Every structure is written in C-alpha cells, then in structure tokens.
Tab-separated table of C-alpha atoms in Angstrom:
chain	number	residue	atom	x	y	z
A	3	MET	CA	32.583	59.865	-22.648
A	4	ARG	CA	34.824	57.665	-25.051
A	5	ASN	CA	36.576	56.056	-21.616
A	6	LEU	CA	32.880	55.251	-20.517
A	7	LEU	CA	32.086	53.618	-23.923
A	8	LYS	CA	35.291	51.764	-23.891
A	9	TYR	CA	34.682	50.302	-20.419
A	10	LEU	CA	31.080	49.270	-21.527
A	11	LEU	CA	32.401	47.402	-24.437
A	12	LEU	CA	35.024	45.813	-22.604
A	13	VAL	CA	32.353	44.521	-19.982
A	14	LEU	CA	30.150	43.438	-22.751
A	15	LEU	CA	32.814	41.422	-24.245
A	16	PHE	CA	33.865	40.062	-21.211
A	17	GLY	CA	30.406	38.700	-20.399
A	18	ALA	CA	30.117	37.210	-23.982
A	19	LEU	CA	33.454	35.631	-23.459
A	20	CYS	CA	32.066	34.251	-20.198
A	21	ALA	CA	28.826	33.093	-21.669
A	22	ALA	CA	30.776	31.324	-24.384
A	23	ALA	CA	32.648	29.432	-22.031
A	24	TYR	CA	30.179	27.930	-20.295
A	25	PHE	CA	28.144	27.270	-23.151
A	26	PHE	CA	31.131	25.059	-24.511
A	27	LEU	CA	32.525	23.811	-21.689
A	28	VAL	CA	29.947	23.403	-18.713
A	29	PRO	CA	27.163	21.658	-20.646
A	30	SER	CA	29.307	18.833	-22.160
A	31	SER	CA	29.235	16.987	-18.948
A	32	VAL	CA	25.579	17.785	-18.313
A	33	GLU	CA	24.444	16.675	-21.843
A	34	GLU	CA	26.328	13.251	-21.379
A	35	ALA	CA	24.487	12.495	-18.390
A	36	GLN	CA	21.762	9.948	-18.780
A	37	PRO	CA	18.868	9.556	-16.580
A	38	GLU	CA	18.925	6.923	-13.982
A	39	GLU	CA	17.284	3.445	-15.476
A	40	LYS	CA	14.032	2.746	-13.519
A	41	THR	CA	14.428	-0.165	-11.621
A	42	TYR	CA	11.019	-2.436	-10.937
A	43	ARG	CA	10.270	-4.183	-7.655
A	44	GLU	CA	10.616	-8.229	-7.681
A	45	ILE	CA	8.702	-10.348	-5.473
A	46	VAL	CA	9.630	-13.803	-5.069
A	47	TYR	CA	6.207	-15.679	-4.998
A	48	PRO	CA	6.836	-19.403	-5.240
A	49	THR	CA	4.526	-21.632	-7.539
A	50	GLN	CA	3.574	-25.256	-7.011
A	51	ASN	CA	2.905	-25.813	-10.463
A	52	TYR	CA	6.311	-27.360	-11.648
A	53	ASP	CA	7.958	-30.572	-12.715
A	54	ARG	CA	9.892	-32.139	-9.647
A	55	VAL	CA	12.292	-34.265	-11.911
A	56	LYS	CA	13.001	-32.350	-15.262
A	57	VAL	CA	15.666	-29.499	-15.930
A	58	ASN	CA	14.913	-26.717	-17.964
A	59	GLU	CA	17.432	-26.208	-21.080
A	60	VAL	CA	16.437	-22.661	-21.256
A	61	ARG	CA	16.577	-22.220	-25.163
A	62	GLY	CA	13.533	-20.021	-25.218
A	63	VAL	CA	11.318	-17.533	-24.152
A	64	VAL	CA	7.390	-17.721	-24.629
A	65	LEU	CA	5.485	-14.573	-23.957
A	66	HIS	CA	1.812	-14.619	-22.721
A	67	HIS	CA	-0.815	-12.487	-20.995
A	68	THR	CA	-3.012	-13.742	-18.293
A	69	ALA	CA	-6.425	-12.645	-19.768
A	70	LEU	CA	-7.532	-12.180	-15.904
A	71	PRO	CA	-8.766	-9.017	-14.208
A	72	THR	CA	-6.012	-8.663	-11.398
A	73	ILE	CA	-2.895	-9.407	-10.264
A	74	GLU	CA	-4.114	-11.312	-7.430
A	75	ARG	CA	-6.249	-13.561	-9.557
A	76	SER	CA	-3.409	-13.969	-11.735
A	77	LEU	CA	-1.085	-15.188	-8.962
A	78	GLU	CA	-3.776	-17.687	-7.535
A	79	VAL	CA	-4.235	-19.314	-10.821
A	80	LEU	CA	-0.462	-19.469	-11.357
A	81	THR	CA	0.298	-21.062	-7.858
A	82	THR	CA	-2.554	-23.075	-7.125
A	83	PRO	CA	-1.832	-26.615	-7.678
A	84	ILE	CA	-5.423	-27.698	-8.891
A	85	ASN	CA	-5.083	-25.587	-12.088
A	86	LYS	CA	-1.692	-27.170	-13.254
A	87	VAL	CA	-0.472	-23.998	-14.947
A	88	GLY	CA	2.461	-21.828	-14.082
A	89	THR	CA	5.098	-19.523	-15.361
A	90	HIS	CA	8.590	-18.149	-14.424
A	91	CYS	CA	7.718	-14.558	-14.404
A	92	LEU	CA	4.460	-12.270	-13.896
A	93	ILE	CA	4.755	-8.778	-14.495
A	94	ASP	CA	2.059	-6.431	-13.121
A	95	THR	CA	1.090	-2.984	-14.886
A	96	ASP	CA	3.170	-1.049	-12.708
A	97	GLY	CA	6.077	-3.019	-13.958
A	98	THR	CA	6.599	-5.230	-10.558
A	99	ARG	CA	7.850	-8.643	-11.469
A	100	TYR	CA	6.654	-11.684	-9.444
A	101	ILE	CA	9.207	-14.447	-9.717
A	102	LEU	CA	7.370	-17.588	-9.378
A	103	CYS	CA	10.330	-20.022	-10.345
A	104	GLU	CA	13.606	-20.114	-11.340
A	105	PRO	CA	14.622	-20.255	-15.445
A	106	THR	CA	15.950	-23.856	-14.988
A	107	VAL	CA	12.759	-25.140	-13.512
A	108	VAL	CA	10.264	-26.688	-16.008
A	109	THR	CA	6.578	-25.188	-15.192
A	110	PHE	CA	3.375	-25.663	-17.181
A	111	HIS	CA	2.638	-22.520	-19.624
A	112	ALA	CA	3.198	-23.410	-23.155
A	113	GLY	CA	1.027	-26.774	-23.531
A	114	LYS	CA	0.834	-28.455	-27.191
A	115	SER	CA	3.554	-26.526	-28.523
A	116	VAL	CA	6.571	-26.509	-31.126
A	117	LEU	CA	9.442	-24.287	-31.598
A	118	ASN	CA	12.138	-24.475	-33.769
A	119	GLY	CA	11.003	-28.082	-34.605
A	120	ARG	CA	10.966	-29.007	-31.119
A	121	GLU	CA	7.713	-30.061	-29.035
A	122	LYS	CA	7.295	-29.977	-25.512
A	123	CYS	CA	8.066	-26.503	-24.980
A	124	ASN	CA	7.559	-26.345	-21.341
A	125	GLU	CA	10.806	-28.631	-21.133
A	126	PHE	CA	13.279	-26.000	-22.772
A	127	THR	CA	11.437	-22.340	-22.654
A	128	ILE	CA	10.792	-19.975	-19.999
A	129	GLY	CA	7.226	-18.458	-19.572
A	130	ILE	CA	6.829	-14.479	-19.076
A	131	GLU	CA	3.150	-13.543	-18.409
A	132	PHE	CA	1.793	-9.982	-18.746
A	133	GLN	CA	-0.849	-9.183	-16.291
A	134	GLY	CA	-4.098	-7.943	-18.438
A	135	ASN	CA	-5.413	-8.719	-21.688
A	136	THR	CA	-4.056	-7.562	-24.841
A	137	LEU	CA	-6.798	-7.707	-26.932
A	138	GLU	CA	-8.255	-5.317	-24.750
A	139	GLU	CA	-5.722	-3.101	-23.350
A	140	PRO	CA	-1.815	-2.954	-24.687
A	141	LEU	CA	0.981	-3.332	-22.534
A	142	THR	CA	2.165	-0.762	-20.483
A	143	ASP	CA	5.578	0.990	-20.899
A	144	ASP	CA	6.777	-0.448	-17.322
A	145	GLN	CA	5.598	-3.941	-18.223
A	146	ILE	CA	7.734	-3.712	-21.503
A	147	ASN	CA	10.649	-2.049	-19.662
A	148	SER	CA	10.364	-4.552	-16.705
A	149	ALA	CA	10.358	-7.627	-19.199
A	150	ILE	CA	13.485	-6.328	-20.543
A	151	GLN	CA	15.572	-5.786	-17.365
A	152	TYR	CA	14.435	-9.419	-16.648
A	153	LEU	CA	15.372	-10.960	-20.044
A	154	LEU	CA	18.632	-9.552	-20.464
A	155	PRO	CA	20.468	-11.320	-17.938
A	156	VAL	CA	18.496	-14.554	-18.926
A	157	ILE	CA	19.627	-14.042	-22.665
A	158	ASP	CA	22.948	-13.495	-21.461
A	159	ARG	CA	23.139	-16.275	-19.096
A	160	TYR	CA	21.733	-18.982	-21.383
A	161	HIS	CA	22.780	-17.823	-24.687
A	162	ILE	CA	19.241	-17.359	-26.293
A	163	SER	CA	18.700	-16.185	-29.580
A	164	LEU	CA	16.209	-13.391	-29.914
A	165	ASP	CA	14.623	-15.290	-32.582
A	166	SER	CA	13.278	-17.890	-30.140
A	167	ILE	CA	11.626	-15.512	-28.090
A	168	VAL	CA	7.814	-16.133	-29.199
A	169	THR	CA	4.466	-15.860	-28.241
A	170	HIS	CA	2.186	-18.713	-27.240
A	171	GLU	CA	0.090	-18.470	-29.895
A	172	MET	CA	3.169	-18.872	-32.313
A	173	ILE	CA	4.237	-22.145	-31.054
A	174	ARG	CA	0.603	-23.387	-30.599
A	175	ASP	CA	0.347	-22.323	-34.521
A	176	SER	CA	3.496	-24.325	-35.140
A	177	PHE	CA	2.016	-27.531	-33.353
A	178	MET	CA	-0.995	-27.373	-35.291
A	179	LEU	CA	0.896	-26.924	-38.552
A	180	LYS	CA	2.913	-30.085	-37.550
A	181	TYR	CA	-0.264	-32.129	-36.298
A	182	PRO	CA	-3.154	-30.750	-38.335
A	183	GLU	CA	-5.340	-33.871	-37.239
A	184	ARG	CA	-4.999	-33.173	-33.598
A	185	ARG	CA	-7.456	-30.714	-32.060
A	186	THR	CA	-5.914	-27.789	-30.186
A	187	LYS	CA	-8.069	-24.670	-29.091
A	188	ASN	CA	-6.533	-21.868	-30.759
A	189	LYS	CA	-6.555	-18.175	-28.793
A	190	ILE	CA	-4.296	-15.011	-29.000
A	191	ASP	CA	-1.774	-14.781	-26.257
A	192	ILE	CA	-0.403	-12.125	-26.704
A	193	THR	CA	-1.242	-10.293	-29.820
A	194	SER	CA	0.948	-9.862	-32.715
A	195	TRP	CA	1.247	-6.328	-32.361
A	196	GLU	CA	2.131	-6.050	-28.628
A	197	TYR	CA	4.693	-8.597	-29.698
A	198	ARG	CA	6.064	-6.613	-32.383
A	199	ARG	CA	6.288	-3.769	-29.448
A	200	VAL	CA	8.059	-5.835	-26.859
A	201	MET	CA	10.645	-7.170	-29.590
A	202	LYS	CA	11.401	-3.642	-30.927
A	203	ALA	CA	12.289	-2.504	-27.590
A	204	LEU	CA	14.118	-5.601	-26.457
A	205	ARG	CA	16.156	-5.509	-29.608
A	206	ALA	CA	17.282	-2.152	-29.222
A	207	ALA	CA	18.354	-2.595	-25.369
A	208	TYR	CA	20.311	-5.685	-26.554
A	209	GLN	CA	22.162	-3.800	-29.211
A	210	GLU	CA	22.890	-0.989	-26.845
A	211	ARG	CA	23.946	-3.554	-24.353
A	212	GLN	CA	26.246	-5.468	-26.969
A	213	ALA	CA	27.775	-2.272	-28.017
A	214	GLN	CA	29.051	-1.180	-24.681
C-alpha cells in the first residue's frame, strides 16, 4: 500500500513539474506574439482636380469628411473637373483607401485657409477625406487605422510635425481670424471630437514606431 502511495505521489509530482515547465517556458513565446496588423485595400483613383504647375511642399495634413451619402458620390465629386475640388486620399468606412493623387501634387481641398500663419494651404498640405458625416456618425475604427497606415510613411518622408495635422475647420477659422472682414462660409469638417480620436490613435502609433 505504501509503495502504491509513493508511486501515486511521484506521478503527481512529475505531472506538477511538467505543468510548471509548460507554464514558464512555452507561453513566453506565445505571449510575445502580436496579432498581425490589418492591411487595408488601396485603390488608385486619379482625379483631374489638381494644379498642373505648382508642386506641393507637404508641410501639413488637413482632415475632412465628405458629408456625402455614398463612396461613389464622393469619388464623383472629388474627380469631376467642373467641381474644382479634390483631395489626396479618400477613406471609406471599411478602411479602403482611394488614392486620388500623390502628396507632391497640389489639389483643391483647403480653400481660404491659414496654417501656422501661412495662407493658401493647398500649396503645402495634403488632404484626407473620410467618407461620411461626422456630425451624424463617428468615424469607424477601420477609417482611423487606415488613415494612420497612410499617414505614418508620409510623416516620416516629409518630416511633418503632428501639430501640423489639423482639420479643415481649424485652418478656416485661422483665416477668418486673420481676415475678419472677408466673408468665409463656416462649417464643421470633421468634428473636434473625431479629430481628437484620430490624433490620439496617431500619436500612440507614432510613438510606438519611434520606439522600435
């Protein structure tokens, strides 16, 4: 009987040691494994609404929302010459990015605007349009994550300060402050709440990238 008890104790002890070894050795590699970053589809969709002479200096980024009901309608507006409005990147609700022109192209997204004391923001900023209307619906997580994937390489390549990533409303307000006598239509584009969401996520991703 005693031999049987000793045998059982040895079996239990061996089992405990095996479990401990598995806990301390095997999971370490599993815990360090990170889920793969989701990659969003990117579609080249050229616009005709750009300046054929000037070259964009790429010193800042202006965020917009389309305030249009469908991605098809947004693409139509942003690429039809008669509308005289454009952007560099349009991001659908599922994160799909439509590239309308390269960052070095001057397109027409900023209007009457001032950023960091400088006017004519079309000439030195790129425009990002989010499909939808942030006054009615928040940006999707896919839209924000896709925007970050687009922006991080642009920030690095052109040495853009995160403080120079703003909304259309912000640069329009700066223009109105500088020229209070000049009439400029005031509209929200995108909301300040959604802007803060984008910037919080972007700063976190940027800092993580810098730490690597």
